[in-house]
């Protein structure tokens, strides 16, 4: 199909022209826009719809963000119904808060916006030495996010306005110490318990499944015994190192480069100076700074009259506590080590000279240059290796774009083999066997890159044995692959997995026997507590769980202790069953003042979060939020588990 399009470009353009132009005449551009914008409504906030397309776009953006942060994260988790639903809930929340901000007329001033920009680390790093913003790099930064500076600032202004909706609540939440202590004492209450465990492993010997049992379990649970799809592949990687291999340098190029860069490569000049500092805070009053300057002028006149007394004057008068004991000596330093006014003055002096009074953010300096260490010029032979490496690096960066274009076009146009591109660019054709769709533990290089593996297992690559597209797997790094042997996902035959099937059947039935025995003993011991066969007593609480399973600890701490002792039984799933006898409860010991303060702060945070969530629910009602997509069945369980972690 693609070959036909390439060979008959003019015919295809004419056909598309005949098909598209009449449709514009009949429906107009607005019709196309409406068609593009249409989609199933998945939620509604304040009478405004959120459609499927917006949801998909938001989830795609979220997935890309997470993949960038965690490259080895399983892609299936990101595209699960639970993950997609979480994205929809976040999208709805953003819309609710935006409408609340608009309704309350919350706006962000230019001053607040400027402060937020200054506080953003990525932007603060773009400031020059004089404090001005490097606008070209700023445009590049926001451009990498697909925005102009105006678009970025508008979005930030909107975010700041929306943030005000919750800020007032989150920053003013409080809990009285007495209330916090009462709740925390109840939450961390301690209980003395005795346990009896009915472990699955203890009942395994009583289970002897038949072949029919194994066959039945296997047939009912074939999804548990799947071999994932896998492939043997060949792949090539283009990076700067590969481009360097194609570069050959002649001796004259190296010598010319040496002559142009010998000063830089030989090292930098260093200077040794002593100084006398009269400190004056940058934000101090004019009167204070003038007083400090006048004192510096007096000391300058003194050392100009007797230059040999500089060290003694510095010891007695300099307010730089680090250098004053050494007579003001700062040892050798290169450019960039000192603040700019000090550096400029020091590098303008001749050896033995004393500067005028120099003003900096720290105050007023008198500088004496005591020594100059000029770099020793290195010979061509000494620098040859570094010259060759530098020049190859420069030329590789220049040639990479051209090589990348050859690479991308080559793997597409000669799609039945990687060898032509490899030969042309002097790349090594590498191979890997039993490659899976997801990175395996310990995988390195491109085999650990999710985006590369997605290209390997794309429909065209698998079905037609074509080269994959060229995939950017890192900065200045492209990769492409082709499958040499593919094995589709399959259900493993019972003969291969019989031992695994038997283990599952035995564990399931042993767990059931443990539950039955535990429930039987619970009933008997409740009727006759003296007959209970229990382990020694231990004290448990939420901050001292004593390695109890979460379900068992929760049951013990939730049990009604109005009448003690009390028995509780807990199904531990695959681990069996447990019985706990609660003998007594004790108050939490009084904590140290510092711990009490930390606990109260934690409680206040919990309480504030609960209030914020309640406020959000109120906003949902106010703006008539409707989510028209069914919540995934496992979503509640997943959210509950996350809350416990």
Short mmCIF file of N, CA and C in Angstrom, two decimals, residues 250-261 380 384 387 391:
data_model
loop_
_atom_site.label_atom_id
_atom_site.label_comp_id
_atom_site.label_asym_id
_atom_site.label_seq_id
_atom_site.Cartn_x
_atom_site.Cartn_y
_atom_site.Cartn_z
N UNK A 250 42.14 14.56 9.69
CA UNK A 250 43.52 14.61 9.19
C UNK A 250 44.37 15.45 10.15
N UNK A 251 45.65 15.30 10.01
CA UNK A 251 46.59 15.93 10.94
C UNK A 251 46.50 17.45 10.91
N UNK A 252 46.24 18.01 9.73
CA UNK A 252 46.20 19.46 9.62
C UNK A 252 45.00 20.03 10.38
N UNK A 253 43.86 19.30 10.32
CA UNK A 253 42.68 19.74 11.07
C UNK A 253 42.99 19.80 12.56
N UNK A 254 43.68 18.78 13.07
CA UNK A 254 44.02 18.74 14.48
C UNK A 254 44.96 19.87 14.86
N UNK A 255 45.94 20.16 14.01
CA UNK A 255 46.90 21.22 14.31
C UNK A 255 46.23 22.59 14.30
N UNK A 256 45.34 22.79 13.34
CA UNK A 256 44.61 24.06 13.30
C UNK A 256 43.75 24.23 14.56
N UNK A 257 43.09 23.15 14.96
CA UNK A 257 42.25 23.18 16.16
C UNK A 257 43.11 23.44 17.40
N UNK A 258 44.33 22.86 17.40
CA UNK A 258 45.26 23.08 18.52
C UNK A 258 45.63 24.56 18.62
N UNK A 259 45.97 25.17 17.50
CA UNK A 259 46.36 26.57 17.50
C UNK A 259 45.23 27.47 17.98
N UNK A 260 43.98 27.09 17.64
CA UNK A 260 42.82 27.91 18.01
C UNK A 260 42.44 27.74 19.48
N UNK A 261 42.79 26.61 20.09
CA UNK A 261 42.28 26.29 21.42
C UNK A 261 43.35 25.99 22.45
N UNK A 380 51.47 20.15 21.32
CA UNK A 380 50.49 19.45 20.47
C UNK A 380 50.44 17.96 20.84
N UNK A 384 47.09 15.99 21.98
CA UNK A 384 46.55 15.37 20.76
C UNK A 384 45.31 14.52 21.03
N UNK A 387 42.35 16.73 21.88
CA UNK A 387 41.96 17.49 20.69
C UNK A 387 41.13 16.62 19.75
N UNK A 391 37.22 17.38 18.85
CA UNK A 391 36.84 17.67 17.46
C UNK A 391 35.85 16.64 16.95
#
